[in-house]
XYZ file of C-alpha atoms in Angstrom:
17
model
C 25.623 20.543 -41.477
C 27.862 19.989 -38.281
C 27.401 23.203 -36.178
C 25.901 24.310 -33.609
C 22.343 25.833 -34.342
C 18.546 23.981 -33.498
C 18.271 22.031 -36.449
C 14.837 19.822 -36.097
C 14.699 18.225 -32.210
C 17.838 16.803 -31.666
C 20.163 19.261 -29.268
C 22.895 17.210 -28.960
C 23.587 16.032 -32.573
C 22.696 19.465 -34.101
C 22.457 19.603 -37.906
C 23.044 15.860 -38.782
C 19.151 15.929 -40.194
């Protein structure tokens, strides 16, 4: 998911798993 969402802990490359 390449979108703007607080995935894990990467507020710059969110959704990059």
